[in-house]
Short mmCIF file of C-alpha atoms in Angstrom, two decimals:
data_model
loop_
_atom_site.label_atom_id
_atom_site.label_comp_id
_atom_site.label_asym_id
_atom_site.label_seq_id
_atom_site.Cartn_x
_atom_site.Cartn_y
_atom_site.Cartn_z
CA GLY A 1 15.36 10.57 -9.08
CA ALA A 2 12.47 9.92 -10.89
CA GLY A 3 9.79 7.92 -8.95
CA VAL A 4 7.15 5.99 -9.87
CA SER A 5 4.90 7.66 -12.88
CA GLN A 6 1.45 6.05 -13.79
CA SER A 7 -1.06 7.03 -16.55
CA PRO A 8 -2.85 8.31 -17.26
CA SER A 9 -3.82 10.40 -13.80
CA ASN A 10 -7.17 10.40 -14.87
CA LYS A 11 -9.85 8.25 -16.87
CA VAL A 12 -13.49 8.60 -17.33
CA THR A 13 -15.03 5.57 -19.43
CA GLU A 14 -18.21 4.51 -19.42
CA LYS A 15 -19.96 0.94 -18.26
CA GLY A 16 -18.70 -1.60 -20.87
CA LYS A 17 -15.74 -0.62 -22.20
CA ASP A 18 -12.17 -2.12 -21.28
CA VAL A 19 -9.26 0.86 -19.82
CA GLU A 20 -5.38 -0.19 -19.97
CA LEU A 21 -3.71 1.43 -17.12
CA ARG A 22 0.32 2.08 -17.36
CA CYS A 23 2.74 2.07 -13.92
CA ASP A 24 6.21 2.76 -14.87
CA PRO A 25 8.31 1.66 -11.72
CA ILE A 26 11.33 2.72 -10.02
CA SER A 27 14.61 1.99 -12.69
CA GLY A 28 15.88 -1.25 -11.38
CA HIS A 29 13.32 -2.24 -8.82
CA THR A 30 11.99 -5.93 -9.38
CA ALA A 31 9.23 -6.27 -8.01
CA LEU A 32 6.26 -4.36 -8.59
CA TYR A 33 2.91 -4.54 -7.20
CA TRP A 34 -0.76 -2.95 -8.26
CA TYR A 35 -3.21 -1.72 -5.27
CA ARG A 36 -6.83 -0.20 -5.89
CA GLN A 37 -7.66 1.81 -3.52
CA SER A 38 -11.81 3.59 -3.38
CA LEU A 39 -11.92 6.95 -1.22
CA GLY A 40 -10.96 6.83 2.11
CA GLN A 41 -10.75 3.48 2.49
CA GLY A 42 -7.44 1.34 2.17
CA LEU A 43 -4.86 -0.33 -0.54
CA GLU A 44 -6.81 -3.54 -1.42
CA PHE A 45 -4.08 -5.95 -3.15
CA LEU A 46 -4.38 -6.72 -6.27
CA ILE A 47 -1.42 -8.46 -7.85
CA TYR A 48 2.56 -8.20 -7.74
CA PHE A 49 5.44 -9.13 -10.41
CA GLN A 50 8.76 -10.41 -9.49
CA GLY A 51 10.56 -9.72 -12.59
CA ASN A 52 7.86 -10.38 -15.50
CA SER A 53 5.86 -13.37 -13.61
CA ALA A 54 3.10 -13.06 -10.96
CA PRO A 55 3.35 -15.26 -8.38
CA ASP A 56 0.16 -14.42 -6.61
CA LYS A 57 -2.81 -13.40 -8.92
CA SER A 58 -5.33 -13.98 -5.63
CA GLY A 59 -5.95 -10.28 -4.95
CA LEU A 60 -7.92 -9.18 -9.13
CA PRO A 61 -11.39 -9.16 -7.62
CA SER A 62 -12.76 -11.19 -11.57
CA ASP A 63 -11.25 -12.44 -14.55
CA ARG A 64 -12.07 -9.09 -15.68
CA PHE A 65 -8.84 -8.26 -14.14
CA SER A 66 -5.38 -8.77 -15.75
CA ALA A 67 -2.05 -7.19 -15.66
CA GLU A 68 1.25 -8.16 -17.65
CA ARG A 69 4.71 -6.75 -17.15
CA THR A 70 7.10 -6.45 -20.06
CA GLY A 71 10.63 -6.46 -19.51
CA GLY A 72 11.00 -6.39 -16.12
CA SER A 73 9.72 -2.84 -16.48
CA VAL A 74 6.87 -1.88 -17.68
CA SER A 75 3.32 -3.03 -15.82
CA THR A 76 0.09 -2.55 -17.47
CA LEU A 77 -3.48 -3.32 -15.67
CA THR A 78 -6.25 -4.13 -18.23
CA ILE A 79 -10.11 -3.99 -17.29
CA GLN A 80 -12.13 -5.16 -19.66
CA ARG A 81 -16.23 -4.47 -19.66
CA THR A 82 -15.87 -2.00 -17.10
CA GLU A 83 -18.48 -1.60 -14.49
CA GLN A 84 -19.47 1.44 -12.28
CA ARG A 85 -18.38 -1.22 -8.73
CA ASP A 86 -14.67 -0.54 -11.03
CA SER A 87 -14.32 3.01 -9.84
CA ALA A 88 -11.45 3.83 -7.64
CA MET A 89 -7.69 4.78 -7.65
CA TYR A 90 -5.67 2.56 -8.91
CA ARG A 91 -2.36 2.44 -7.63
CA CYS A 92 1.42 1.11 -8.49
CA ALA A 93 4.01 0.55 -6.17
CA SER A 94 7.85 -1.02 -6.63
CA SER A 95 10.80 -2.25 -4.21
CA LEU A 96 13.74 -3.52 -5.51
CA VAL A 97 13.09 -6.61 -4.45
CA ALA A 98 9.98 -9.01 -2.93
CA GLY A 99 9.80 -10.56 -0.35
CA GLY A 100 9.64 -10.05 3.39
CA SER A 101 13.92 -11.19 3.93
CA SER A 102 14.72 -7.69 2.51
CA TYR A 103 14.52 -4.16 3.29
CA ASN A 104 12.22 -4.07 -0.15
CA GLU A 105 9.84 -1.12 1.20
CA GLN A 106 7.55 -0.23 -1.80
CA PHE A 107 7.48 2.99 -3.46
CA PHE A 108 3.90 4.51 -4.67
CA GLY A 109 3.06 5.81 -7.79
CA PRO A 110 0.17 8.94 -7.71
CA GLY A 111 -2.31 7.10 -9.35
CA THR A 112 -4.88 6.64 -11.56
CA ARG A 113 -8.31 7.67 -10.61
CA LEU A 114 -10.92 5.59 -12.69
CA THR A 115 -14.34 6.27 -13.06
CA VAL A 116 -17.25 4.20 -14.86
CA LEU A 117 -20.23 6.25 -15.31
CA GLN B 1 -5.48 -12.48 5.36
CA GLN B 2 -5.68 -8.86 6.16
CA PRO B 3 -4.28 -7.65 9.49
CA VAL B 4 -5.92 -5.26 11.23
CA GLN B 5 -5.01 -1.83 13.37
CA SER B 6 -6.03 0.04 15.55
CA PRO B 7 -7.79 2.21 16.41
CA GLN B 8 -9.82 2.90 13.83
CA ALA B 9 -9.06 6.23 14.23
CA VAL B 10 -6.70 9.26 16.86
CA ILE B 11 -7.34 12.87 17.79
CA LEU B 12 -4.35 14.19 19.17
CA ARG B 13 -3.07 17.39 20.41
CA GLU B 14 0.05 18.82 19.49
CA GLY B 15 3.04 17.65 21.59
CA GLU B 16 0.83 14.45 22.76
CA ASP B 17 1.54 10.89 21.88
CA ALA B 18 0.20 7.66 19.97
CA VAL B 19 0.35 4.39 19.63
CA ILE B 20 -1.02 2.83 16.36
CA ASN B 21 -0.78 -1.39 16.93
CA CYS B 22 -1.05 -4.16 13.78
CA SER B 23 -1.86 -7.91 14.24
CA SER B 24 -2.12 -10.61 12.00
CA SER B 25 -3.21 -14.17 11.61
CA LYS B 26 -0.48 -15.10 9.61
CA ALA B 27 3.84 -16.06 10.55
CA LEU B 28 5.20 -12.51 9.06
CA TYR B 29 8.52 -11.87 7.36
CA SER B 30 8.45 -8.29 8.07
CA VAL B 31 6.16 -5.36 8.78
CA HIS B 32 5.50 -2.21 6.98
CA TRP B 33 4.65 1.48 8.18
CA TYR B 34 3.34 4.10 5.47
CA ARG B 35 1.71 7.34 6.39
CA GLN B 36 -0.72 8.97 3.45
CA LYS B 37 -1.55 12.55 3.48
CA HIS B 38 -5.11 13.42 1.83
CA GLY B 39 -5.30 13.36 -1.89
CA GLU B 40 -1.78 12.16 -1.51
CA ALA B 41 0.73 8.80 -2.30
CA PRO B 42 1.48 6.84 0.46
CA VAL B 43 5.28 7.21 1.73
CA PHE B 44 7.19 4.23 3.62
CA LEU B 45 7.96 5.63 6.95
CA MET B 46 9.51 2.40 7.91
CA ILE B 47 10.29 -1.81 8.24
CA LEU B 48 10.95 -3.93 10.71
CA LEU B 49 11.94 -7.27 9.56
CA LYS B 50 12.33 -10.93 11.36
CA GLY B 51 14.94 -10.90 13.90
CA GLY B 52 15.08 -7.34 14.59
CA GLU B 53 16.26 -5.76 11.79
CA GLN B 54 14.11 -2.10 11.50
CA LYS B 55 15.09 0.85 8.79
CA GLY B 56 13.18 3.39 9.15
CA HIS B 57 12.77 7.56 9.31
CA GLU B 58 15.34 9.04 12.42
CA LYS B 59 11.71 9.87 14.32
CA ILE B 60 9.63 6.85 14.12
CA SER B 61 10.01 4.26 16.39
CA ALA B 62 7.99 1.09 16.17
CA SER B 63 8.23 -2.77 17.80
CA PHE B 64 7.63 -6.59 16.15
CA ASN B 65 6.34 -9.08 18.36
CA GLU B 66 6.79 -12.25 16.19
CA LYS B 67 5.84 -14.37 17.62
CA LYS B 68 2.76 -12.56 18.10
CA GLN B 69 2.07 -11.14 14.92
CA GLN B 70 1.93 -8.19 15.73
CA SER B 71 3.27 -3.86 15.69
CA SER B 72 2.88 -1.38 16.88
CA LEU B 73 4.10 1.98 16.11
CA TYR B 74 4.82 5.02 18.11
CA LEU B 75 4.30 8.75 17.62
CA THR B 76 5.65 10.74 20.40
CA ALA B 77 5.79 14.15 20.57
CA SER B 78 3.50 14.86 17.59
CA GLN B 79 3.49 17.85 15.42
CA LEU B 80 1.25 18.51 13.13
CA SER B 81 2.97 17.52 10.02
CA TYR B 82 2.01 14.27 11.52
CA SER B 83 -2.30 14.30 10.64
CA GLY B 84 -2.81 11.21 7.62
CA THR B 85 -3.80 7.93 7.74
CA TYR B 86 -1.22 4.97 8.63
CA PHE B 87 -1.47 1.59 7.32
CA CYS B 88 0.47 -1.17 8.11
CA GLY B 89 1.82 -3.77 5.31
CA THR B 90 1.90 -7.07 6.41
CA ASP B 91 4.39 -9.26 4.24
CA ASN B 92 4.72 -13.36 4.65
CA ASN B 93 7.51 -13.58 2.21
CA ASN B 94 4.95 -13.91 -0.43
CA ASP B 95 2.96 -10.80 -1.29
CA MET B 96 2.09 -7.93 0.95
CA ARG B 97 -1.39 -7.31 3.01
CA PHE B 98 -2.58 -3.72 4.34
CA GLY B 99 -4.69 -2.87 7.04
CA ALA B 100 -7.87 -0.46 6.90
CA GLY B 101 -5.49 1.99 8.12
CA THR B 102 -5.98 4.54 11.40
CA ARG B 103 -6.61 8.13 10.88
CA LEU B 104 -4.42 10.58 13.05
CA THR B 105 -5.37 14.55 14.08
CA VAL B 106 -3.34 16.28 15.12
CA LYS B 107 -4.79 19.86 16.33
CA PRO B 108 -2.63 22.99 17.94
#
């Protein structure tokens, strides 16, 4: 079946511009996660959704970052007034449900590589 | 909140064993292990739940000490294909936090 997809695969933008990154989770997965990964580094948690609600937004680095999810499916991560330090791979993952009481392994998408010039 | 992994890097010869450790300062509901090869997305290896249940690949084994909030991943008789960066993820029934990763290199 189809896995997690993300678009665009690459995005080059100029400092100060806004960007939107899209994630299509696996059909039926109610939980969706956004992470940021700098080159050679680990996965930095940004935000997760259970359905359309985001119980934990604590990982968003600044108020320039926002995310939404509609219809319990597609999610968009928006970065406003991009800065060079925002350059990284942005990864999305989905799981059947969120929460540690079940087998909620995450399936990762291929990522969007963002470069801010 | 981020779990701590050790060691940061390991170099093995084919056939050798390795242990990767993960510890958290928070009470955990589950621990996840993923492997990421260069230029690829992380791939699920194993999940260990509070209470002893676990699910994962047959050739991978791991332990989860709930009291100590620690987990270890055991790689035995390593193969070249085991090379990559291993991440543990800790879930306290709220969100997921990943460690900084352990870079494993298996040489012939």
